[in-house]
């Protein structure tokens, strides 16, 4: 059993209803598929649920009965391999390459609105972006590449200045000194800095 077979399945997207169409062969002169060539899109070949499943690095588009879950078709999706192609005349329709026991065929795939088609595209792209990010991380770890560590220690000769808010009119800190004791004063009591005010009374 391969490692991919042992990986758990994860559901990347569920769209409750999608539509499948028979499509004509693409002529050599054509520049791409057109939904207008599929006939009446209101009468699809099949309608049901779409699920995008990831299993390890692999990705599968499963078309299933919305009630019973019975599989109608599966498209193994590989990036840049032409498994899913947008049509040239609409953002809601695609051509998918389905496989069954070694055989493959192309079918038209449509969604009810553009938001579902957008989610379909994004889910496929995000899966392979995630795989690429994991591979880059593993390569860096194997090569011993580490993020540089930041050094916040003070170097020799460096000082650290702190500013305390409210320390002055300009917001800078101020240093206050204690008054010195006059020479010869050993009472331990500091003299008053200003003479006391005169007692209240009549002025002479």
XYZ file of C-alpha atoms in Angstrom:
204
model
C 0.000 0.000 0.000
C 1.433 3.405 -0.968
C 1.760 6.293 1.458
C -0.959 8.193 -0.423
C -3.390 5.319 0.131
C -2.777 5.586 3.876
C -3.543 9.313 4.019
C -6.859 10.431 5.380
C -9.385 11.988 3.044
C -10.401 15.580 3.634
C -13.285 17.380 1.977
C -12.201 20.655 0.399
C -15.543 21.691 -1.092
C -19.146 20.525 -1.364
C -21.555 21.947 -3.940
C -25.064 20.611 -3.472
C -26.081 20.709 -7.116
C -24.104 20.798 -10.325
C -24.853 19.793 -13.926
C -23.106 17.467 -16.363
C -23.366 17.681 -20.155
C -22.311 15.697 -23.178
C -20.013 17.810 -25.275
C -19.018 17.585 -28.943
C -15.411 16.755 -29.862
C -13.138 19.752 -29.995
C -12.165 20.525 -33.570
C -8.555 21.233 -34.409
C -9.481 24.710 -35.651
C -11.278 25.606 -32.435
C -9.588 27.762 -29.831
C -11.429 26.161 -26.924
C -14.674 24.700 -25.660
C -17.878 26.760 -25.770
C -20.917 26.058 -23.593
C -23.091 27.406 -26.403
C -22.161 24.316 -28.427
C -23.613 21.920 -25.843
C -27.231 22.419 -26.777
C -29.879 23.344 -24.234
C -28.041 23.793 -20.917
C -31.393 23.651 -19.122
C -31.500 19.920 -19.922
C -28.279 18.409 -18.565
C -27.248 14.786 -18.938
C -27.043 14.461 -15.141
C -27.428 16.597 -12.056
C -26.202 15.908 -8.549
C -23.642 16.776 -5.880
C -19.992 17.684 -6.379
C -17.309 17.078 -3.784
C -13.594 17.882 -4.003
C -11.598 15.380 -1.956
C -7.916 15.624 -0.966
C -5.954 12.520 -0.070
C -2.337 13.335 0.638
C -1.028 15.148 -2.426
C -3.807 13.786 -4.631
C -7.047 15.577 -5.408
C -10.304 14.159 -6.794
C -13.477 15.748 -8.128
C -16.329 13.391 -7.318
C -19.769 13.648 -8.911
C -22.296 11.851 -6.708
C -26.001 11.384 -6.273
C -27.128 14.033 -3.813
C -29.384 11.620 -1.912
C -27.720 8.203 -1.985
C -24.092 9.273 -2.496
C -23.762 6.853 -5.433
C -20.764 7.763 -7.579
C -21.533 8.981 -11.082
C -18.024 9.946 -12.202
C -14.652 10.943 -10.785
C -12.036 13.320 -12.135
C -8.522 12.821 -10.695
C -7.222 16.370 -10.718
C -3.589 17.172 -11.439
C -2.350 20.726 -11.721
C -1.499 21.959 -15.218
C -2.493 18.636 -16.814
C -5.666 19.748 -18.589
C -7.950 17.894 -16.177
C -10.218 20.928 -15.843
C -10.592 23.607 -18.506
C -12.729 26.739 -18.514
C -14.969 27.346 -21.508
C -14.420 30.470 -23.564
C -17.925 31.906 -23.388
C -18.979 31.588 -19.717
C -17.539 31.646 -16.195
C -20.028 29.005 -14.943
C -19.055 26.087 -17.167
C -16.004 23.841 -17.416
C -14.795 20.734 -19.208
C -13.535 17.947 -16.928
C -11.581 14.796 -17.779
C -13.169 11.810 -16.056
C -11.558 8.391 -15.715
C -13.017 4.914 -15.316
C -10.859 1.782 -15.193
C -8.121 3.243 -17.320
C -10.445 4.881 -19.825
C -11.155 8.589 -19.935
C -13.720 10.938 -21.431
C -14.523 14.633 -21.393
C -17.763 15.999 -19.987
C -19.200 19.463 -19.538
C -19.649 20.680 -15.964
C -21.887 23.602 -14.979
C -22.905 25.449 -11.830
C -25.982 27.380 -10.844
C -24.152 30.698 -10.314
C -20.754 32.300 -10.620
C -19.966 32.147 -6.903
C -20.059 28.335 -7.008
C -17.772 28.309 -10.033
C -15.401 30.671 -8.220
C -15.339 28.431 -5.116
C -14.653 25.429 -7.360
C -11.604 27.113 -8.899
C -10.251 28.395 -5.586
C -10.548 25.022 -3.825
C -8.440 23.348 -6.518
C -5.807 26.093 -6.516
C -5.551 26.284 -2.717
C -4.893 22.548 -2.463
C -1.780 22.741 -4.607
C -0.613 25.986 -2.994
C -0.753 24.181 0.348
C 1.210 21.228 -1.041
C 3.868 23.566 -2.508
C 4.221 25.410 0.818
C 4.688 22.120 2.687
C 7.354 20.995 0.224
C 9.275 24.278 0.561
C 9.141 24.040 4.342
C 10.418 20.448 4.254
C 13.285 21.408 1.909
C 14.332 24.310 4.139
C 14.223 22.111 7.215
C 16.293 19.448 5.459
C 18.861 22.046 4.391
C 19.089 23.392 7.933
C 17.758 26.821 7.041
C 16.631 28.611 10.201
C 15.172 32.014 10.788
C 17.703 34.469 12.305
C 17.299 35.050 16.032
C 16.883 38.607 17.248
C 19.446 39.865 19.820
C 18.013 42.431 22.241
C 21.017 42.509 24.636
C 22.910 45.769 25.187
C 26.364 45.960 23.676
C 29.343 47.370 25.562
C 29.117 51.162 25.841
C 25.428 51.294 24.994
C 22.953 52.946 27.380
C 19.221 52.779 27.708
C 17.296 56.044 28.162
C 13.810 55.914 29.654
C 11.282 58.731 29.370
C 8.512 58.895 31.964
C 5.356 60.621 30.837
C 4.280 63.577 32.969
C 7.766 64.221 34.358
C 7.725 67.813 33.110
C 6.102 70.239 30.759
C 7.893 68.693 27.826
C 7.292 65.141 28.985
C 10.981 64.553 29.856
C 12.116 63.272 33.223
C 13.599 65.683 35.804
C 16.125 64.891 38.524
C 15.488 66.323 41.978
C 18.331 66.846 44.513
C 17.991 66.900 48.270
C 19.025 70.175 50.005
C 22.414 69.891 51.711
C 22.823 70.543 55.416
C 24.628 73.816 56.270
C 28.138 73.427 57.621
C 28.303 73.215 61.403
C 24.645 72.238 61.783
C 24.615 68.941 63.645
C 21.058 69.147 64.952
C 19.813 66.906 62.192
C 17.044 69.439 61.435
C 17.174 71.396 58.225
C 16.663 75.168 58.491
C 13.578 76.557 56.804
C 14.137 77.555 53.238
C 12.073 80.797 53.620
C 11.439 82.994 56.682
C 8.030 82.520 58.252
C 5.394 85.107 57.279
C 4.742 87.942 59.799
C 1.770 87.478 62.098
C -1.387 89.235 61.011
C -1.856 92.703 62.506
C -2.109 96.405 61.805
C 0.392 97.842 59.464
C 2.543 100.629 60.854
